[in-house]
Short mmCIF file of C-alpha atoms and ligand atoms in Angstrom, two decimals:
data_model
loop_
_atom_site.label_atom_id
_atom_site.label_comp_id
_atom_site.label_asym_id
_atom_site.label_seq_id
_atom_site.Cartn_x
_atom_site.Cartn_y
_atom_site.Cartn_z
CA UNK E 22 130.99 47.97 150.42
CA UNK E 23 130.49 47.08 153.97
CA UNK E 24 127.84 46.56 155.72
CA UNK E 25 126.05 49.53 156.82
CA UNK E 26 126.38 50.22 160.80
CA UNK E 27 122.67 50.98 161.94
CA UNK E 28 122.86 53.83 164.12
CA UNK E 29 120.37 56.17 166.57
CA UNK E 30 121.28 59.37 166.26
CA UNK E 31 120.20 61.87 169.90
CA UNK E 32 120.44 65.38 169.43
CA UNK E 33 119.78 68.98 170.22
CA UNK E 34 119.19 70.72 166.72
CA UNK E 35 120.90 72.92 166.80
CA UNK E 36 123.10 73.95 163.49
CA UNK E 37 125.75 71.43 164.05
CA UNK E 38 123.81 68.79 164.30
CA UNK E 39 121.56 69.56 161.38
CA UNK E 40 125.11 68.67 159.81
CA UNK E 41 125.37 65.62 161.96
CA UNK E 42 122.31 64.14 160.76
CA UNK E 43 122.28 65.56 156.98
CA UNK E 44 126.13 63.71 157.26
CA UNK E 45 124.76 60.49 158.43
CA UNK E 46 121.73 60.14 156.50
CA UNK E 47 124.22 60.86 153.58
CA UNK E 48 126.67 58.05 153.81
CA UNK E 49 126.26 54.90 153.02
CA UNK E 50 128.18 53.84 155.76
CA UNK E 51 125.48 54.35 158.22
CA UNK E 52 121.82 52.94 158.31
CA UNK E 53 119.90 55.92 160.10
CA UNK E 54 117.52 53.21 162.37
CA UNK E 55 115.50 56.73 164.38
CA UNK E 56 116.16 60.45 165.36
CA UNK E 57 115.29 61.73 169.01
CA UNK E 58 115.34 65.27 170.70
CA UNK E 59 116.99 66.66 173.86
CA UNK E 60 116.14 69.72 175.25
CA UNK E 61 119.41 71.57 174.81
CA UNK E 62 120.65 74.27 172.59
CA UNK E 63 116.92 75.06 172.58
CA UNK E 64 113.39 73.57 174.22
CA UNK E 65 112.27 70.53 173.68
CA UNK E 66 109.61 71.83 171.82
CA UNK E 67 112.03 73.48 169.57
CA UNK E 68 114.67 70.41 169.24
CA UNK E 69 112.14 67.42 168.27
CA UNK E 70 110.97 69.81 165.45
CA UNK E 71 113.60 70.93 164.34
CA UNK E 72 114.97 67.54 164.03
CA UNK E 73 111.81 66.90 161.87
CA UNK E 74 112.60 69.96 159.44
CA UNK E 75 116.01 69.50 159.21
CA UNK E 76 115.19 65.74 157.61
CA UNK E 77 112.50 67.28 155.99
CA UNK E 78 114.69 69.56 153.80
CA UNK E 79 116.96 66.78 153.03
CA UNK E 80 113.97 65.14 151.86
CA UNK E 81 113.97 62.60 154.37
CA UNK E 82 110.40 61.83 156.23
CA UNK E 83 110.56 57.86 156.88
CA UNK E 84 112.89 58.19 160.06
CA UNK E 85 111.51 58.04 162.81
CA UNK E 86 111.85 61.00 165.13
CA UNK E 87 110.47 60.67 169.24
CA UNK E 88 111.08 63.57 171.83
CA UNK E 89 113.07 62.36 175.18
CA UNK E 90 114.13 64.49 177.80
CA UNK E 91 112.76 68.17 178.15
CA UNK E 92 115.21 68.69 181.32
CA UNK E 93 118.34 67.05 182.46
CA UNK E 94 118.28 64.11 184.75
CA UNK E 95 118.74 66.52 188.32
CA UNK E 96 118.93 70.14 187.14
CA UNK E 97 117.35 72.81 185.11
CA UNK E 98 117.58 73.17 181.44
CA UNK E 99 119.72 75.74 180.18
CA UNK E 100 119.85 76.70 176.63
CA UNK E 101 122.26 78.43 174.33
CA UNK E 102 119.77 80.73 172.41
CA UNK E 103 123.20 83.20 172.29
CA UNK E 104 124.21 80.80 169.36
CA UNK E 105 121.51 79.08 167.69
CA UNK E 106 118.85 81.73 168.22
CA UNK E 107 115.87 81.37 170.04
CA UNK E 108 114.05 78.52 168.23
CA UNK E 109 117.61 76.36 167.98
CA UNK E 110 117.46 77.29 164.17
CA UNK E 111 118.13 80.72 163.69
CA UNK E 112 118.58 82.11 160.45
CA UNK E 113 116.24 80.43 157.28
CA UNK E 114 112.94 80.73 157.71
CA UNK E 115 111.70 77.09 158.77
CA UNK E 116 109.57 75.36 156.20
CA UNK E 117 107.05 73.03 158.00
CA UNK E 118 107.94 69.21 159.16
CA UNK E 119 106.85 66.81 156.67
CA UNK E 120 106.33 64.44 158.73
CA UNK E 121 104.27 63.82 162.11
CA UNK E 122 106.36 63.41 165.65
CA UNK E 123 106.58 59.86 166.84
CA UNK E 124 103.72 58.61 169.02
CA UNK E 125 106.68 56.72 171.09
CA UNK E 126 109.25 58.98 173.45
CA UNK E 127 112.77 58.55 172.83
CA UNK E 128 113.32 55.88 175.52
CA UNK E 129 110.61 53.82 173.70
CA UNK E 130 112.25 54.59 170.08
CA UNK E 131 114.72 53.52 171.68
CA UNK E 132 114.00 49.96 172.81
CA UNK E 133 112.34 49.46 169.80
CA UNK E 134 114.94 49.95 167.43
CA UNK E 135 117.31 48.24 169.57
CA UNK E 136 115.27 44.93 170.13
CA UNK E 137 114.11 45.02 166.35
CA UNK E 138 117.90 44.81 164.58
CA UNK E 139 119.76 42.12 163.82
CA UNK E 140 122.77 43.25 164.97
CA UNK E 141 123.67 45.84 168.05
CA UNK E 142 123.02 50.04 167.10
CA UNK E 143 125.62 52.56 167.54
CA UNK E 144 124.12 55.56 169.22
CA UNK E 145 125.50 59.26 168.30
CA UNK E 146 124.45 61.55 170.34
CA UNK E 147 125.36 65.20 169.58
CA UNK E 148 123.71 66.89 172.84
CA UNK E 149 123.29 66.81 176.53
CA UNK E 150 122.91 62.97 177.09
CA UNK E 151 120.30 62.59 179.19
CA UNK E 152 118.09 60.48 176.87
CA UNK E 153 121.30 57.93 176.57
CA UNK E 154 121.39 57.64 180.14
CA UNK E 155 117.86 56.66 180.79
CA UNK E 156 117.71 54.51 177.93
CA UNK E 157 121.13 53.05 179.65
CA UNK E 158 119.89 53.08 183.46
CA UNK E 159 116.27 51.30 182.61
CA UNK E 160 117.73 48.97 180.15
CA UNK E 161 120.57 47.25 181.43
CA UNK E 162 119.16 43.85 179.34
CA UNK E 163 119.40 46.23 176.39
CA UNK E 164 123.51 47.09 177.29
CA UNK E 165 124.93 44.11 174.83
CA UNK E 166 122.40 45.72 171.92
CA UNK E 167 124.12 48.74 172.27
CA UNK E 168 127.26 48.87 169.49
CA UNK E 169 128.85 52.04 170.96
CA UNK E 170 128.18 55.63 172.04
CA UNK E 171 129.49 58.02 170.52
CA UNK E 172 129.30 61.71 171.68
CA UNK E 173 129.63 65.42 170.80
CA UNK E 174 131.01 66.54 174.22
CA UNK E 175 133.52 67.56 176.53
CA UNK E 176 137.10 68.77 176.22
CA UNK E 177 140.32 67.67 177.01
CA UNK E 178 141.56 71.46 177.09
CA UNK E 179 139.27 74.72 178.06
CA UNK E 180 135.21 74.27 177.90
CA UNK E 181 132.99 77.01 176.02
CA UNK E 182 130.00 77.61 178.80
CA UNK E 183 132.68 78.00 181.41
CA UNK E 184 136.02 78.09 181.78
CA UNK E 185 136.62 74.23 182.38
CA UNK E 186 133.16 72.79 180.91
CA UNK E 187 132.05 71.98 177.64
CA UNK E 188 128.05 72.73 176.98
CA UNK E 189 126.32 69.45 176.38
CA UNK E 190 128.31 67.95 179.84
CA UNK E 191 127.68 71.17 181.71
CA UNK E 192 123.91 70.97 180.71
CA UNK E 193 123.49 67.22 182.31
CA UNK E 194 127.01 66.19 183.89
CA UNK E 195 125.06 63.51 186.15
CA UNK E 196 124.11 61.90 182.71
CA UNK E 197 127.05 61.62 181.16
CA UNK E 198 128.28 60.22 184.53
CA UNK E 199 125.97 57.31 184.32
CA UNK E 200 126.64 56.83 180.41
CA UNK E 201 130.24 56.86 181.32
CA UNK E 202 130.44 53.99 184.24
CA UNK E 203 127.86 51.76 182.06
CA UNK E 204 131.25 50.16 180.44
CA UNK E 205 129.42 50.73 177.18
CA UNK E 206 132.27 51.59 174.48
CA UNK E 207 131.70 55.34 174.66
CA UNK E 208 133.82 57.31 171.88
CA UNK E 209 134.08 61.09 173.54
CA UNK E 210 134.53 64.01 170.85
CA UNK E 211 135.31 66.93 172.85
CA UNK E 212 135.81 70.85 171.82
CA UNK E 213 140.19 70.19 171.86
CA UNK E 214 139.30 68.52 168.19
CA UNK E 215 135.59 70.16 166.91
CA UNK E 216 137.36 73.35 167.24
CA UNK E 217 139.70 72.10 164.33
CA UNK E 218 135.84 71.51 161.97
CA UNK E 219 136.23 75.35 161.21
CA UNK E 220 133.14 76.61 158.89
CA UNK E 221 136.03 78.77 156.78
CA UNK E 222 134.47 81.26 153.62
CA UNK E 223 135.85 77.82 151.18
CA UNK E 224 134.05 75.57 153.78
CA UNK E 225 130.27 78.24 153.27
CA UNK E 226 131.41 78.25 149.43
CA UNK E 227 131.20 74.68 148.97
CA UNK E 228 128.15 74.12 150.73
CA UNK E 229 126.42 76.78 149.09
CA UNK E 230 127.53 75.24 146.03
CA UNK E 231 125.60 72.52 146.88
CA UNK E 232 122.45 73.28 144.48
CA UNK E 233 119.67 71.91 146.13
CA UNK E 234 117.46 71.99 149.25
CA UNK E 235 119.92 70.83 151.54
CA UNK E 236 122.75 72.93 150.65
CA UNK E 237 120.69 76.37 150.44
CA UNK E 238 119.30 75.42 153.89
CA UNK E 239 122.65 74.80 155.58
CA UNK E 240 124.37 77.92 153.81
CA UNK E 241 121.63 79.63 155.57
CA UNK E 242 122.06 78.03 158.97
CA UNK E 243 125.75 78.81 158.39
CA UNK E 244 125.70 82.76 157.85
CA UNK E 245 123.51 82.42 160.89
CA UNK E 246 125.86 80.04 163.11
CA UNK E 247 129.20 82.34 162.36
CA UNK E 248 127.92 85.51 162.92
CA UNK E 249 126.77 84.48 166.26
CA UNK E 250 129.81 82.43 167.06
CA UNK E 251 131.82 85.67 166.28
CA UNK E 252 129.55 87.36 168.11
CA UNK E 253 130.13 85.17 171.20
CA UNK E 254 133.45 83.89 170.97
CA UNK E 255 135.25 86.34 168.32
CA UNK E 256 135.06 83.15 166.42
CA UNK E 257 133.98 84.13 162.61
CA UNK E 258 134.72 80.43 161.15
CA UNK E 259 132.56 78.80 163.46
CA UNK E 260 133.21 75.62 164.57
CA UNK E 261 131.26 72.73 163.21
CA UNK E 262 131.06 70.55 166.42
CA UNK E 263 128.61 68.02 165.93
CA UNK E 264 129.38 66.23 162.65
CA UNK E 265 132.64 65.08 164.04
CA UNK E 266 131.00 62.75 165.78
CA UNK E 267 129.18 61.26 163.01
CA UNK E 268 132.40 61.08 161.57
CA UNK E 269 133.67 58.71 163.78
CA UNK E 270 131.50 56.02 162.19
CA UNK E 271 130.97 57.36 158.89
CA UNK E 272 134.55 58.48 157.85
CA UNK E 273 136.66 56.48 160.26
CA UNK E 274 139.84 57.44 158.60
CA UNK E 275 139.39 61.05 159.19
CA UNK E 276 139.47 60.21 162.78
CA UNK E 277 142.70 59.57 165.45
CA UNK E 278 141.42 58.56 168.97
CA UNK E 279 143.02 57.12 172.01
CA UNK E 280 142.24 54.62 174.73
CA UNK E 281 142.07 57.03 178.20
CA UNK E 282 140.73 57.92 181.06
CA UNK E 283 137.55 60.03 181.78
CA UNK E 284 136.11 61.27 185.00
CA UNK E 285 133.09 63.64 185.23
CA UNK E 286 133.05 66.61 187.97
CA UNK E 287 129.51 66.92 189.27
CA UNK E 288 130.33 68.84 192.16
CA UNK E 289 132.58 71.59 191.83
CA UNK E 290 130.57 74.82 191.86
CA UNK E 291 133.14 75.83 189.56
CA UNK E 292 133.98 73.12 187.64
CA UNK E 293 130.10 71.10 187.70
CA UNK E 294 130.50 69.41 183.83
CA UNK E 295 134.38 69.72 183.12
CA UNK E 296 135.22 66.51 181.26
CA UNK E 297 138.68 65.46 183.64
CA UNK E 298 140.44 63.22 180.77
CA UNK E 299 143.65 62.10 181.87
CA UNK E 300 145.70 61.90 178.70
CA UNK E 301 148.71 61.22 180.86
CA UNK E 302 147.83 58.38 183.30
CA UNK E 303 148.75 60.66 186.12
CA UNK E 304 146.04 58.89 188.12
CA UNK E 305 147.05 55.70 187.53
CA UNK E 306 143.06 55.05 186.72
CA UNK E 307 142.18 52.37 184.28
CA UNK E 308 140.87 53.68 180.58
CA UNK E 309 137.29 53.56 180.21
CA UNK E 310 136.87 55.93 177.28
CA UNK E 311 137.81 56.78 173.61
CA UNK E 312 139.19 60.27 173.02
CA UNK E 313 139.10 61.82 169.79
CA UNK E 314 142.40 63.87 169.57
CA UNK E 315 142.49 64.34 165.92
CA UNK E 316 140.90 64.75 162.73
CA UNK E 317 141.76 65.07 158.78
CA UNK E 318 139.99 69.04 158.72
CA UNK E 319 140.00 68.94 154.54
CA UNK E 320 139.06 64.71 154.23
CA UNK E 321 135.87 65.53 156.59
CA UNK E 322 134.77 68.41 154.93
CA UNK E 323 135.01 66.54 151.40
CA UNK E 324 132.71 63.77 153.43
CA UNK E 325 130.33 66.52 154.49
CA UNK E 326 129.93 68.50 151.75
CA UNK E 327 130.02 64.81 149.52
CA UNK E 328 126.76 63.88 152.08
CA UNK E 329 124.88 67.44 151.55
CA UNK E 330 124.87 66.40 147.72
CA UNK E 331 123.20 63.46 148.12
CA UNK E 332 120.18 64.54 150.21
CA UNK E 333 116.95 66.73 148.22
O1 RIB R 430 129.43 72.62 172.85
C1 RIB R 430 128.97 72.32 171.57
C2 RIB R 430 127.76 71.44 171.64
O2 RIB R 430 126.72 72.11 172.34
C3 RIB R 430 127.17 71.10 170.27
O3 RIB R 430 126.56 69.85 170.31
C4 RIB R 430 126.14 72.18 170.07
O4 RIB R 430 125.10 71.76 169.17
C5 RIB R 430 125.61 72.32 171.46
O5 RIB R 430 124.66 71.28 171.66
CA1 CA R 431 124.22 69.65 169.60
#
């Protein structure tokens, strides 16, 4: 076996990424180095402790988990209660964290876990990535520590908050501008392949077959996540977005990705957070991204389901 890849994980819980970070604390593929919460799908409030429960379940309380940003870097936090309910966990009834919050915020978690390994983190971050881009804009000395980011985010095609952005970009586009341009390997894993992670009735089977903690909890979280994403979108197989991008590090050969170009629109009143990926080299730009374009649907839901198992 490989070494392990130690890995930060910033997120938004959020139902998808309770799957993101039940997948990665589940493989052994990835050393889990620290958890930290963005103000996104819900509060702040909400996200750091439901990031806390959702290791808690999995019987997982040695992680660290710090809160970052409560707002994006230059605009006001929007949520998306209309899916994940109004504390970012709808659905099961939320046992209590096991575990206290960090003392540390996420920038500090941050340089800490960064400066204490032995070889450079990859950072996964499945929400708006405004804790990335601080720990990115005050730490250039830190850049060369920094493995690769990888991100739930974007689209190459349509986005689902409006018509041309994605949520987690349209939430803090200036921060994923600055992420971007740091020439930091940045892996993008946009809605044009997490709509292809469809939570199908064999997908809810399967996890609900999963007999213990973790697998009652996230059958749960998925009744709640497709009723509202049929709800929303007509979309009754909800799409699993976030675990896709742990999947880029923790089942590689699910994954096809290309070498392109990215540019972020910050100013369009219309467009403020639409990913601009130029598959075709029509601008003649240089790459500076990773695209995901594909994945292996049944491979990463054996991976997932595989990870559930071996969590409490
Ligand atoms: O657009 C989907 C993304 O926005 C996912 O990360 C989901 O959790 C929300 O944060
Ligand atoms: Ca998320």
């Amino acid at each position: 076996m490989t070494t392990p890849i130690p890995v930060l994980i910033d997120c938004d819980p959020g139902h998808d990424d309770a799957f993101a970070l039940w997948l990665a604390l589940g493989s052994d593929r990835l050393d889990v180095r620290g958890v930290t919460a963005v103000g996104g799908n819900a509060g702040l409030s909400h996200t750091e402790r439901n990031a806390r429960v959702v290791l808690t379940v999995a019987g997982v309380t040695d992680v660290p988990v710090a809160a970052g940003a409560a707002e994006p870097l230059e605009r006001e936090l929007e949520t998306a209660e209309w899916i994940h309910g109004e504390n970012g966990l709808g659905g099961p009834e939320l046992p209590p964290a096991g575990f206290e919050l960090d003392s540390r915020d996420a920038t500090a978690l941050m340089v800490d876990v960064l400066t204490s390994s032995d070889e450079p983190v990859a950072i996964i971050a499945t929400g708006p990535i405004t804790n990335v881009a601080l720990l990115v804009r005050d730490h250039p000395e830190l850049h060369e520590r920094i493995r690769e980011i990888v991100w739930m985010g974007g689209s190459t095609e349509r986005g689902n908050v409006t018509p041309y952005a994605e949520f987690n970009a349209w939430v803090d586009p200036e921060a994923l501008d600055i992420v971007v341009r740091s020439g930091i390997r940045f892996t993008m894993v946009g809605l044009n392949v997490t709509h292809t992670a469809l939570v199908t009735p064999e997908v809810r089977e399967r996890v609900a077959a999963v007999s213990n903690n973790t697998g009652r909890f996230g059958a749960e979280l998925l009744d709640f996540f497709c009723a509202t994403n049929n709800e929303v979108f007509g979309m009754p197989e909800g799409p699993l977005h976030d675990p896709v991008a742990v999947a880029v590090l923790a089942a590689p050969e699910t994954i096809t990705s290309v070498h392109t170009r990215l540019d972020v629109e910050l100013v369009g009143p219309e467009t403020r957070g639409a990913t601009s990926v130029d598959l075709d080299g029509m601008l003649r730009r240089e790459p500076n991204v990773h695209v995901v374009t594909a994945l292996d649907v049944s491979a990463f839901w054996d991976r997932v389901v595989a990870a559930l198992r071996t969590l409490a």
